[in-house]
Each structure stands twice: as structure tokens, then as C-alpha cells.
XYZ file of C-alpha atoms in Angstrom:
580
model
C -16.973 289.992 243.164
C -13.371 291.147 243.396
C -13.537 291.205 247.223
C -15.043 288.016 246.995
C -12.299 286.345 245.400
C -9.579 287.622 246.747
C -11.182 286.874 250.627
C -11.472 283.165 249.227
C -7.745 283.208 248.054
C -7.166 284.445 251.527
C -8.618 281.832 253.042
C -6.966 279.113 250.731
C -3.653 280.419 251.493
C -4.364 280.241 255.491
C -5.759 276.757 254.994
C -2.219 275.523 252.897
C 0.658 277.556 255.134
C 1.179 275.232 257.666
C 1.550 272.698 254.835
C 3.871 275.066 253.195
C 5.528 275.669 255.927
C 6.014 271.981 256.519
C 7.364 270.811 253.475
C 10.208 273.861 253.771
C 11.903 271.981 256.337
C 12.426 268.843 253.908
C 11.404 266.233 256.075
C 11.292 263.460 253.083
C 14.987 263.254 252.564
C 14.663 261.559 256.031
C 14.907 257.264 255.037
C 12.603 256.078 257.726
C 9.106 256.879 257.714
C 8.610 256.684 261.315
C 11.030 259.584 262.267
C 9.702 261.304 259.205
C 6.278 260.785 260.737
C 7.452 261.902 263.931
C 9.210 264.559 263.043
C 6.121 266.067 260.275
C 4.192 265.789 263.662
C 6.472 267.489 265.763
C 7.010 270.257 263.682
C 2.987 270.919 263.816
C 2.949 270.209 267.057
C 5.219 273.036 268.020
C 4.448 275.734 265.234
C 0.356 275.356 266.213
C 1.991 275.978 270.045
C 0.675 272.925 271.461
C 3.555 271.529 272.857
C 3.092 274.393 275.498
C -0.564 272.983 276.626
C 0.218 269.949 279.277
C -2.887 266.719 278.749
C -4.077 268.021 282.050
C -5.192 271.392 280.881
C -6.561 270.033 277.459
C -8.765 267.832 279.713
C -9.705 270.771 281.657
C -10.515 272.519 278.401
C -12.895 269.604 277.733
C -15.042 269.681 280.909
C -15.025 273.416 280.812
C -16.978 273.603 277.266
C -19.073 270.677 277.852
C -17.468 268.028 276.105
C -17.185 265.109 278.490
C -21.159 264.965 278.863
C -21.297 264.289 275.116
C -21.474 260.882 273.576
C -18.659 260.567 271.635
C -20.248 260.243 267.989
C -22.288 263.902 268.838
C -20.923 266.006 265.845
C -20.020 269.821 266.498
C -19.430 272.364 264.057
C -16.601 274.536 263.078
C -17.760 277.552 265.178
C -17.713 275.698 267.580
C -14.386 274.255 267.590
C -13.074 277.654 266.849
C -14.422 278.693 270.306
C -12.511 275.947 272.022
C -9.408 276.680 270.382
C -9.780 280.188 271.413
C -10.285 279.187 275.201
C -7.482 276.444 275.451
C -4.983 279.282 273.815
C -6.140 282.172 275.960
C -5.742 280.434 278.795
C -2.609 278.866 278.095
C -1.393 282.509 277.629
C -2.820 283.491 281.228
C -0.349 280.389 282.719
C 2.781 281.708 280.468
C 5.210 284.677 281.422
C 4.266 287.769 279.851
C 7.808 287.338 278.003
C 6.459 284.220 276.339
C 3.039 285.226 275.074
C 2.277 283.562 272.235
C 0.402 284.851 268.853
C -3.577 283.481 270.182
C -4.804 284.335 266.831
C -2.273 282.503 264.398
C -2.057 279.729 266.902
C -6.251 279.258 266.421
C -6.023 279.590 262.590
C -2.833 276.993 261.988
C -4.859 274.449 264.351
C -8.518 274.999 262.910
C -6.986 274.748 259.183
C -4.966 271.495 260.278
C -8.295 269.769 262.066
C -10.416 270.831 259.333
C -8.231 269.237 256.886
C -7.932 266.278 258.655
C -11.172 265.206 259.554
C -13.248 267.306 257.573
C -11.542 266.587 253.689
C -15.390 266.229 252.335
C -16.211 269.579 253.604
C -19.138 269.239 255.602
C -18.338 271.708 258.421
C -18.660 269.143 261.212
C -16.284 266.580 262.755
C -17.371 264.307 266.016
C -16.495 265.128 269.437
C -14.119 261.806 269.610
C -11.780 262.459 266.583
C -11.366 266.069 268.301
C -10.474 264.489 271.815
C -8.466 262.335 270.146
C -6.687 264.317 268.242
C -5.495 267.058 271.138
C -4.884 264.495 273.435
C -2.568 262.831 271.265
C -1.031 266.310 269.501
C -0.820 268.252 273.349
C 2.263 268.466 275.310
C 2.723 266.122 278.235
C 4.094 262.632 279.042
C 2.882 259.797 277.023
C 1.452 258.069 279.859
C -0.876 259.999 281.345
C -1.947 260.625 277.701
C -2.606 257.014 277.127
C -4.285 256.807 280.534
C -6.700 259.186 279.148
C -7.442 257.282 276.256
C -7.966 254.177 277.802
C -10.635 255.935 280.132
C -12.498 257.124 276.776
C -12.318 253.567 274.900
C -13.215 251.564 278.277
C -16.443 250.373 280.347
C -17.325 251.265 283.963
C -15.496 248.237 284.851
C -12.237 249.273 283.611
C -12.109 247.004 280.574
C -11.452 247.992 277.083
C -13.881 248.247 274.339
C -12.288 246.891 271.343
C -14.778 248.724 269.102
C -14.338 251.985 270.872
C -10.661 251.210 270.676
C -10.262 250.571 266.724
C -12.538 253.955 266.743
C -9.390 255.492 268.491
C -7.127 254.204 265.985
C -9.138 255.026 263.344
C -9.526 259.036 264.041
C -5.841 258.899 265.725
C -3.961 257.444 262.431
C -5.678 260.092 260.409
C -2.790 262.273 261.831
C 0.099 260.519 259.556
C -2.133 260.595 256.518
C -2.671 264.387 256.850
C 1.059 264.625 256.779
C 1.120 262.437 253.794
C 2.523 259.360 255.380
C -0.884 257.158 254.887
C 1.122 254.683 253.142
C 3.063 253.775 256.023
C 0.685 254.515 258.987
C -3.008 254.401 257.789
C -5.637 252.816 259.025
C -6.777 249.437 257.883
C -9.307 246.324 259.114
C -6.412 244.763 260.834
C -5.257 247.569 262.979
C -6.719 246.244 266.313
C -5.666 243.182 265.845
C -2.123 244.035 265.251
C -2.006 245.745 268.715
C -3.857 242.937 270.220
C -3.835 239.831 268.407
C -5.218 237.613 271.272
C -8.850 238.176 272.021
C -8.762 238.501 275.749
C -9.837 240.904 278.628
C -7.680 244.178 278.563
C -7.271 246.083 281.719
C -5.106 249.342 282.090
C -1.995 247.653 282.790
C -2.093 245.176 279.819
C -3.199 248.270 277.772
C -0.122 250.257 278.944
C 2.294 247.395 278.203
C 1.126 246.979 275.165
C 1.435 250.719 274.063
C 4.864 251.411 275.645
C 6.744 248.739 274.553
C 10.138 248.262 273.216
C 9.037 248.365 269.991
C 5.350 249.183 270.442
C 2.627 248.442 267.903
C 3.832 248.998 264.420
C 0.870 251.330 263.250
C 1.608 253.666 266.264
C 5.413 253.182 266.340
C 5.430 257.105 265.531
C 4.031 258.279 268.713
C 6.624 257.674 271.764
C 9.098 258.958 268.827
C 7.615 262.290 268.887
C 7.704 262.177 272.498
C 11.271 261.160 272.763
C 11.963 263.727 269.843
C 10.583 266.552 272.521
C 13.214 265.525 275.153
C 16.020 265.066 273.512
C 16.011 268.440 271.391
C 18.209 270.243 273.890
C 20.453 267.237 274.763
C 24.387 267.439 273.907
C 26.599 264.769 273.263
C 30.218 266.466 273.081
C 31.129 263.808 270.151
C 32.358 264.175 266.762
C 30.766 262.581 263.954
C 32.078 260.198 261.687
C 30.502 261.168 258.503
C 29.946 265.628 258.968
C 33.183 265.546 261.161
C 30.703 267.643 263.338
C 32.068 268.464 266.392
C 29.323 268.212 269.048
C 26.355 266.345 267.994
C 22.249 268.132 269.162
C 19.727 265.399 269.716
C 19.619 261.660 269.057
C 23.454 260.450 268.751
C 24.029 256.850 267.177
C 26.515 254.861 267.261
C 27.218 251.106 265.437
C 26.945 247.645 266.966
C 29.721 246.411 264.101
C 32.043 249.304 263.078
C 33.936 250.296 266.776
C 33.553 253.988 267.653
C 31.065 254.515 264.463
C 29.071 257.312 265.637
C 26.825 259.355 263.514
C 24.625 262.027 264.330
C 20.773 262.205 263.936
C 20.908 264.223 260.504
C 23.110 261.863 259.006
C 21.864 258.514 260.042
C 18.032 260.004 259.112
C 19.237 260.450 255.766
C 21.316 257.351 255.642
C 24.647 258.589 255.219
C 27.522 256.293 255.961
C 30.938 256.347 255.154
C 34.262 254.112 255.079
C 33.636 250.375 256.286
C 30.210 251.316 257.703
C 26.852 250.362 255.681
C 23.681 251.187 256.140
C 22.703 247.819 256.608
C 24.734 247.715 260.417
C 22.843 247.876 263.285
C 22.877 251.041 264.834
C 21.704 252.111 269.008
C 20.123 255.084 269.454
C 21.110 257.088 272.541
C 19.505 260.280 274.025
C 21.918 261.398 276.339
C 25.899 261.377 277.168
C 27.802 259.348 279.335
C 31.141 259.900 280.207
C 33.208 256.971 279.921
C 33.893 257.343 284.029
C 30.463 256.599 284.246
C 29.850 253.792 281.701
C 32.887 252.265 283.555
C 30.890 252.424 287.220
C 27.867 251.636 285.545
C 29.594 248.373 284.334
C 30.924 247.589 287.094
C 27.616 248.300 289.329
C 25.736 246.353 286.866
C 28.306 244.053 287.038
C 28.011 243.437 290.448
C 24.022 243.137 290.848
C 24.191 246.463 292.302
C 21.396 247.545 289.417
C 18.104 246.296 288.624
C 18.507 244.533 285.387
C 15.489 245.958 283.959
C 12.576 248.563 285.333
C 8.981 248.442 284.055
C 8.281 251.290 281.343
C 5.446 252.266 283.504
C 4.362 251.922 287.736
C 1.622 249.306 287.957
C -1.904 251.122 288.856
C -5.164 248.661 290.062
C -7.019 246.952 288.227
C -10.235 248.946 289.317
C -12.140 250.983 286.761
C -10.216 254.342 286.607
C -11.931 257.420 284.871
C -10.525 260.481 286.819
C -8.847 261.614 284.120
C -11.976 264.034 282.347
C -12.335 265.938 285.931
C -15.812 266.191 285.865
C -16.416 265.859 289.548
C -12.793 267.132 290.610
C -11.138 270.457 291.087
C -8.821 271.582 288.862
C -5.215 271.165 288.745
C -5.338 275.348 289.054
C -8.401 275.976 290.926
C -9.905 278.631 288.860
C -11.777 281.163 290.858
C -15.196 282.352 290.059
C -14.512 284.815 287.933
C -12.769 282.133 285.290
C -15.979 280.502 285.533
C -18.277 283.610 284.466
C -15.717 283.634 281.234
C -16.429 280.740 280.278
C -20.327 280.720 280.537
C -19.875 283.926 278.984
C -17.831 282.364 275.830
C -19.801 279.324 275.664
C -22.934 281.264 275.436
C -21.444 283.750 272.665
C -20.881 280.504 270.703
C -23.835 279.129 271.070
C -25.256 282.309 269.281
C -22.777 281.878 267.030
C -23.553 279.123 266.019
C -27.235 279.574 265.693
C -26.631 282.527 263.539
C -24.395 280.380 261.739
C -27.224 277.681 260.706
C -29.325 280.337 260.107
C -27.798 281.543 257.073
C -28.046 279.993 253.561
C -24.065 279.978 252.763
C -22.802 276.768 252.190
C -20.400 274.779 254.522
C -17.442 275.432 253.152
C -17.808 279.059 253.177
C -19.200 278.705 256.558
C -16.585 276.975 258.055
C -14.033 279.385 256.763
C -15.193 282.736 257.697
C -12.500 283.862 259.668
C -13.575 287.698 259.513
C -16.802 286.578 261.409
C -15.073 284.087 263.654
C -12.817 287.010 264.511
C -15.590 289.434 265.250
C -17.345 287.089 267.595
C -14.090 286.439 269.121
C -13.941 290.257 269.706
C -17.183 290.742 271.169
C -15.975 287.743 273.466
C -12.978 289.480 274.891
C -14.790 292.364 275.034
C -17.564 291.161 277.425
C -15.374 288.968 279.507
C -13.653 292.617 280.226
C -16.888 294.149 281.189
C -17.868 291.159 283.338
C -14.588 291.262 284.859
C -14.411 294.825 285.754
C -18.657 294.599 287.406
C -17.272 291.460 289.574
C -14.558 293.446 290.271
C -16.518 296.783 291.146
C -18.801 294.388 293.413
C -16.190 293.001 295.014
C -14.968 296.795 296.447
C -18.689 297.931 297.115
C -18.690 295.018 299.263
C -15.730 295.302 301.029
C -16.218 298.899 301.728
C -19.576 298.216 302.892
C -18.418 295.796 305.487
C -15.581 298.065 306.745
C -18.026 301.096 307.333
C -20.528 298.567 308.952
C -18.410 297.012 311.443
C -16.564 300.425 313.357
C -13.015 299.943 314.910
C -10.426 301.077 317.381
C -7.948 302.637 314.602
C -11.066 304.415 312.819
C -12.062 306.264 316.108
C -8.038 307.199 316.218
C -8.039 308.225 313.047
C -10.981 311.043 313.889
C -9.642 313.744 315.716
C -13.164 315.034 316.131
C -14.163 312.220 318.527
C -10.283 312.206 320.138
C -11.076 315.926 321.178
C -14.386 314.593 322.793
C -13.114 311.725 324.183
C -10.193 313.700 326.455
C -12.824 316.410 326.833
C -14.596 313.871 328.982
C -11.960 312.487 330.653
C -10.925 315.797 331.885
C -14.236 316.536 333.175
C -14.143 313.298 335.066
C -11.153 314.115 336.988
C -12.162 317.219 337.705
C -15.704 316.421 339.188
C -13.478 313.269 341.225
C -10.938 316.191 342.180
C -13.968 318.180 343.460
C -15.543 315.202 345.623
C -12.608 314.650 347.108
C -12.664 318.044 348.234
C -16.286 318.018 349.396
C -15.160 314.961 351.765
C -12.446 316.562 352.943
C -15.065 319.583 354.412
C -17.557 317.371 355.121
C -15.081 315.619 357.522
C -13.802 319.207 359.058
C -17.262 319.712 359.753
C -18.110 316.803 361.591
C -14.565 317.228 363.508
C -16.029 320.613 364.585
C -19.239 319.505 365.620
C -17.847 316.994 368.150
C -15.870 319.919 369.550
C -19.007 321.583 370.044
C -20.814 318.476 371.558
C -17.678 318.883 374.218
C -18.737 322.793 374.689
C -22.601 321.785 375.450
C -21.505 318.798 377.769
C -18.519 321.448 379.685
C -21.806 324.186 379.871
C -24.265 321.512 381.290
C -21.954 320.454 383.945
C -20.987 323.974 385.168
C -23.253 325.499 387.298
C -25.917 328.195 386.749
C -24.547 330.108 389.695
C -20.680 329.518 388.850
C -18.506 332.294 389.325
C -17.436 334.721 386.116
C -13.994 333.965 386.789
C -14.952 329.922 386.975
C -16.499 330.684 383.863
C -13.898 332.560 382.088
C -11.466 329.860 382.559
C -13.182 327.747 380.303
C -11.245 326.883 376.685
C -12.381 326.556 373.213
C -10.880 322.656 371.499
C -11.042 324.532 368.158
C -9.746 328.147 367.149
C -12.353 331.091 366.670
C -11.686 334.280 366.073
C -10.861 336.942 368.831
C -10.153 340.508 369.185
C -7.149 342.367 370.189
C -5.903 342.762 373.454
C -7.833 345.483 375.830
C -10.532 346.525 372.892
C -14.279 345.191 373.467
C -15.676 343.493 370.573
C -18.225 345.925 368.527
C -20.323 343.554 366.740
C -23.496 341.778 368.722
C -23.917 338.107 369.236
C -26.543 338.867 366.601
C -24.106 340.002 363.922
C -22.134 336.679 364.415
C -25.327 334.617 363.568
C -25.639 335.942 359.578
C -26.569 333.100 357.438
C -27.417 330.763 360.335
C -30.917 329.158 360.346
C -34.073 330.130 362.218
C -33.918 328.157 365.006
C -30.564 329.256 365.629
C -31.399 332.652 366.029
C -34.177 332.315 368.050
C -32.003 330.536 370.563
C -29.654 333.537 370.510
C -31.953 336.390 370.029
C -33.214 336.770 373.488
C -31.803 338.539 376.144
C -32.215 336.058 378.816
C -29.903 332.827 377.871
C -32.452 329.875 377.193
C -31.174 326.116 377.442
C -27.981 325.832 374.878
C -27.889 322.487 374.746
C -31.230 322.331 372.958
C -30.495 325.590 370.968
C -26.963 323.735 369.759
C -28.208 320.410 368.914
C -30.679 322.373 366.744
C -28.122 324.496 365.427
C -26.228 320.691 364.731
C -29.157 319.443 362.805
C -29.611 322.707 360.764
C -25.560 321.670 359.584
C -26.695 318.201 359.194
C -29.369 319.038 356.867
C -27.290 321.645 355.509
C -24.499 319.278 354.578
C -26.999 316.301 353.008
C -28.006 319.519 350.423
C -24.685 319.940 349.645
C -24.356 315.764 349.000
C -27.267 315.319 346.944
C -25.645 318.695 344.590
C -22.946 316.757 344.463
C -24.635 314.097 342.367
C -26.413 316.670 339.993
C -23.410 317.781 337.717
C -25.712 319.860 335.648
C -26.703 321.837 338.980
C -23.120 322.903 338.708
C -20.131 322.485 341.251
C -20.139 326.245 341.823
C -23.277 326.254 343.868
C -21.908 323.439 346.086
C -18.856 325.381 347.007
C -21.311 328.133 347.950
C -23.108 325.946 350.473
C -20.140 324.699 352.178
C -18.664 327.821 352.875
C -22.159 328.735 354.026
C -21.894 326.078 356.137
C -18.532 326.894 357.231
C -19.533 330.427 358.415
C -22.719 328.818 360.381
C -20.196 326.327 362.082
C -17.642 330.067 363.127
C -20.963 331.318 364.628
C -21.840 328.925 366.437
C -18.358 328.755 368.343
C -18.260 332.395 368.625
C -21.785 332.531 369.500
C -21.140 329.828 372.135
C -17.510 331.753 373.364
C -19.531 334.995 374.135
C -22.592 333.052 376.272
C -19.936 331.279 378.727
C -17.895 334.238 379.577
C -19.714 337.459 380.878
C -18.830 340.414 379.738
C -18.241 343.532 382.366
């Protein structure tokens, strides 16, 4: 029971420290209610860290859960919120600088406590999907016009035209806003609301609509809103004047300065809180100005104006076309970041861990207002969350390289056969045994051609033996010459070997031509001799073209050859000169 009540205390001191926090700053000693409305907002605004989410990526955040295919008056749950919360902040911490994180779990509770207190005071643990859309497209960062561009596409028809009941819908979830800051009295919703804005009961388009809202003043119920924009730009702006009632130096912000009293100026903290001083009252009328001219520049801006040089006035807003317009929820667009696939698998994967959230949720008997408030559970689920979008991430991931590395292996190149020194050593292994058989063909032409050179010499010998007589003198004979060189013996020694001994290696048919003692016809025995070479020398080609015969055996034959050719010469020397 203890734990019990001091987890609801918890919880009830979560739900009031943004309120807390609020009223610290003192925003009621301001005099006008509008900047105090616009400056209440402002403050949650920025301490809930939704100044730092631009309309575009809240309407992202929309499409991504599933929003825009609801009808407006569909009613979610607090879960369910919570999960949305969580996705528009986590994201919005992916776009930031790691510098600037900001706190995603504070962020979620200030916001949920602030919505829930809003629009759910009765406790029911449900709001509508419309007074959500409205109320982060009104409380986001951004410029006011492509907020109100956005709101016109919710409140409109497919023609473009406004609904005025969709439209007092808008203003009645949107003025909620200044009566959860406790300015209801000033800004709260009433019957007449609509026709304040729009008095005349006529066809509004996006233009009208536009002119209406932006004006100079705008609507009196929603006077607040482009005061809290122009409260966002001039924050940082610095007007090097001194103030007539603080005797401030420099003046931060708005600067104002009196129609009546000449060189009145008073700074935003004074004139908020209506101080005033000397001749001044606070009944003068005062301009408000959010930046600093120098007075070189108000004098050429005088003069330009002066001179028609400047437009006299510029619309507060460019003029769009009167066609229906309803890009603005992005269903059928990319978005403005292009999120790749992986985003996408998040954010099934969250809006599915909701969904069981939630189910578990109406499950259980506890009543709304402890389930709404549950934070320890909410925080769980939002831990199991993170923790499977890491798991996801790191499979899609791990895919991703299996994949890659299975296309590199399957698709070989150039720098991976450089890179194996295996294959190099093969590869010059074979080119060195192609110049070497080339080297060794070469060669075998070169012989081959020898050979035939020598066989025409010894065509020459048979034609010089047929034309000599058989009864020709020894010394007619003897004067005869070789064309090629043979071997010989020394001078006044007789040779010792036989014609026989010459013929080694030679074929059959050479032999038999030499083998008898009485000389037969040599032109015959020759040209048989010539064809046992020829035949000779085609073995030697076709070993040529059998590299596993080996090279070595080819070399063998030629030389064979060689010797046959020497033989023959000799052979053919020692017929045509007698011996005595």
C-alpha cells in the first residue's frame, strides 16, 4: 500500500511540474492577456522541446503511425499517444547534432501530462485524433503559414472549400490551449467563435482563409497565435537602445517606442507590465518593433519610400490557386528526408509493440486513470521498443554484408586474380612455356629450311652424274665439285671407313642403293633417299604439334635427319670419283 501511494504521488507530481514550472516564471504580472497567452504558450512550447520539431516532420509523424487514414472523431488512447510522442522525439533526436540531444524521456512525460490535461480533464483515457492534430500542429515549430495551410486541408472538402463545422471543431479543440494555461477567460471557446472570424456566410477558399488568419490584427479569439510566432523570432534580436523607464542599456526582444511622447522607448519587460514614467501614460499609443534600424537607414528608407522606390504595402502571404490543395498530410508523397527502409521496419516494429500495448492495456481491470498514468509500464514497453528496433537493425544490417559479399565472390575480377599469387605463378609459368615452344619452332623452321637448301644441292649432283658419261674419264670425273661442304680427310691418307659406315641411320632403301658392289642408277637411289628425308621431316612436323610428346624427341629426329642428309653427300662424293 505504501508503494502504492507513493507511485501515485509520483505520478501527481509529473502531471503538475510543467505547471509548476510555469507559474515560476510569473507570467501574470504581464497586463495584456494576449502576450501573457503567448508567452504561457511559448514557454511550454520550448520546455516540452517542440519548438525543435518543424510542421513538416509532425505531419510526417502523422502518416507514419496511421493517423491521416483516420476520421477525425476516431478516439485513441493514452498508450497510444505515448507511442507517438516517443517516435516524433526519437526521431527529432536522429536529425539534431549529437551536441544537442535532447532528454526523449522528460520531453514525452511534460507533453503526455500537458495533452492529458488538456483534453482529457474528465479522465477517460482517450482524446480524438483531431484535438491531437490540432494541437501539435499548432504547438510545433515552423512558420505560421504552412501551419495554417495544414489546417485548412483538415477543415476543408475535396473541392478546396472550408467546412464551417469542421472549422468551429478546430477552434474548439485549438482554444482549449489558453484555457489549460488558465487564460479561458480571455480566449475560450464560445457559440460565436466562427462567426467572429467569419461573420459573412460565404464560400471560403485558401486564400480568403489565409487573409483572414494573418491579418493585421487577426481574429480576436486567436490573436495569441502569430504572437507566439513573432515571440520565437525576435528572442535573439538586439536593439542597442536604452530604455526610458530600467535605464537598460541594450534592450533583448520586442522594443517599443511611443506615438505621443518623442524618443519614449521602453523595452518589452516594462511595457508588458505597464510601467511608464515622466509625461508618458499608459494610455499612449505605443509601436511595437522587432528589429533595429539605424537611423542611416530609416533616413534611405524615407527617402526610397519617399520616392515610390518601395512597394507601399506587400501581401502577408504569396497567393496559391484556388484548386483543392491537400498535399500537406504526405500520404502519397516522399518525405521531406527520404527515410530508407530500415526507418520503415522501426516503425512497423513500434506501431506493432503498441498495438500490443494497448491490447494488454484493455485487457486489464485498472481503471483509466491509473491506466493512463502508468509510466513504469509505458517505460518498459518503450524499452522493449528500442531494444528490438536494435536487433532489427543489426539482422538488416548483417543481410546487407552477406549480400554484398556474396555478390563480390560470385562475380570474379582482374584485381582478385592479382591479388593471388598462386594463379600469378601459373599464369607466367605458362607464358614462359609459350615462348619457349615458339622459340623452339622457330628453330625447327630454320632446319627444316637447311634441309631443303641441301636437297636442291643434291638434285644438282644427280642432274651433273646423269649428264656425265658412263665411260668418262677418272680424271673428268674427279674434277667434279660438291655446292655444299662435306667432310674430307687429310691430305695423302685414304679414308678408312666404307661407303657403308657413312650410311648409319639412313633408311632401307638407301642402303640397298649403296650396298652393292656394282653402282646401280643414283638418280633413282637419291630421289629415294630424298623421299625417306621428306617423310622423315613431316615426323618431325607433326611432333612438333604434340607438346606432350616432348620437344626433346624432335631435336633427336632432326639431327637424325641431319646425319642422313652428310651421308648422302659423302655417299654421293665417293661414287663420282674412283678411288686407285
Amino acid at each position: 500500500m505504501i508503494e502504492e501511494g507513493s507511485k501515485s504521488s509520483k505520478s501527481m507530481v509529473e502531471k503538475r511540474q510543467l505547471f509548476m514550472e510555469m507559474r515560476a516564471q510569473n507570467f501574470d504580472v504581464i497586463r495584456l492577456s494576449t502576450y501573457r497567452t503567448a508567452c504561457k504558450l511559448r514557454f511550454v512550447q520550448k520546455r516540452c522541446n517542440l519548438h525543435l520539431v518543424d510542421v513538416w516532420n509532425m505531419i510526417e509523424a502523422f502518416r507514419d503511425n496511421g493517423l491521416s487514414t483516420l476520421d477525425h472523431n476516431a478516439e485513441i488512447n493514452v498508450s497510444r499517444l505515448e507511442t507517438i510522442l516517443s517516435s516524433i522525439f526519437y526521431q527529432l533526436n536522429k536529425r539534431l547534432p549529437t551536441t544537442h540531444q535532447i532528454n526523449v524521456e522528460q520531453s514525452i512525460g511534460l507533453l503526455l501530462n500537458f495533452i492529458v490535461a488538456t483534453y482529457d480533464s474528465e479522465g477517460h483515457g482517450k482524446l480524438t485524433v483531431f484535438a491531437m492534430k490540432a494541437m501539435l500542429a499548432t504547438m510545433c515549430g515552423g512558420k505560421i503559414l504552412d501551419k495554417l495551410r495544414y489546417i485548412f486541408s483538415q477543415i476543408s472538402d475535396s473541392n478546396g472549400v472550408m467546412v464551417y463545422a469542421k472549422f468551429d471543431q478546430f477552434l474548439r479543440e485549438v482554444l482549449k490551449l489558453p484555457t489549460a494555461v488558465f487564460e479561458g477567460p480571455s480566449f475560450g471557446y464560445t457559440e460565436h467563435s466562427v462567426r467572429t472570424c467569419f461573420p459573412q456566410q460565404k464560400k471560403i477558399l485558401l486564400n480568403t482563409f489565409l487573409d483572414v488568419l494573418m491579418a493585421d490584427p487577426p481574429p480576436q479569439y486567436l490573436v495569441w497565435l502569430p504572437l507566439m510566432h513573432r515571440l520565437a523570432n525576435v528572442e535573439n534580436v538586439f536593439h542597442p537602445v536604452e530604455c526610458s523607464y530600467c535605464r537598460s542599456e541594450s534592450m533583448m526582444g520586442f522594443r517599443y517606442r511611443c506615438q505621443q511622447c518623442h524618443g519614449y522607448q521602453l523595452c518589452q519587460s516594462c511595457f508588458w507590465r505597464g510601467h511608464a514614467s515622466g509625461p508618458h501614460s499608459n494610455q499612449h499609443q505605443m509601436k511595437e518593433h522587432s528589429s533595429w534600424k539605424s537611423p542611416a537607414k530609416k533616413l534611405s528608407h524615407a527617402i526610397s519610400k519617399s520616392l515610390g522606390c518601395m512597394p507601399m504595402g506587400e501581401p502577408p502571404h504569396p497567393v496559391f490557386p484556388e484548386a483543392a490543395e491537400r498535399p500537406q498530410d504526405l500520404a502519397h508523397t516522399t518525405t521531406l528526408e527520404s527515410p530508407s527502409r530500415l526507418d520503415e521496419e522501426h516503425r512497423l516494429i513500434a506501431r506493432y509493440a503498441a498495438r500490443l500495448a494497448a491490447e494488454a492495456s484493455n485487457s486489464t481491470q485498472c481503471p483509466p486513470t491509473d491506466l493512463s498514468f502508468n509510466f513504469d509500464a509505458n517505460k518498459q514497453q518503450r524499452q522493449l521498443i528500442a531494444e528490438l528496433e536494435n536487433k532489427n537493425r543489426e539482422i538488416l544490417q548483417e543481410i546487407q554484408r552477406l549480400r554484398l559479399e556474396h555478390e563480390q565472390a560470385s562475380q570474379p575480377t582482374p584485381e582478385k586474380a592479382q591479388q593471388n599469387p598462386t594463379l600469378l605463378a601459373e599464369l607466367r609459368l605458362l607464358r614462359h612455356r609459350k615462348d619457349e615452344l615458339e622459340r623452339r619452332m622457330s628453330a625447327l623452321q630454320e632446319s627444316r629450311r637447311e634441309l631443303m637448301v641441301q636437297l636442291e644441292g643434291l638434285m644438282r649432283l644427280l642432274k651433273s652424274q646423269t649428264g656425265s658419261s658412263p665411260h668418262s674419264s677418272p680424271s673428268h670425273s674427279a674434277s667434279c665439285t660438291m655446292p655444299m661442304p662435306i667432310r674430307s680427310t687429310s691430305a695423302g691418307s685414304t679414308p678408312t671407313h666404307t661407303p657403308q659406315d657413312c650410311l648409319a641411320g639412313v633408311g632401307d632403301d638407301v642402303l640397298d642403293a649403296f650396298s652393292q658392289g656394282v653402282p646401280r642408277n643414283l638418280r633413282n637411289d637419291l630421289l629415294v633417299a630424298a623421299d625417306s628425308i621428306t617423310n622423315t621431316m613431316s615426323s618431325l612436323v607433326k611432333e612438333l604439334h604434340s607438346v606432350d610428346d616432348g620437344l626433346e624427341d624432335e631435336e633427336e629426329n632432326l639431327r637424325n635427319g641431319r646425319e642422313k642428309v652428310s651421308s648422302l653427300k659423302h655417299s654421293g662424293k665417293r661414287q663420282s670419283t674412283p678411288s686407285f
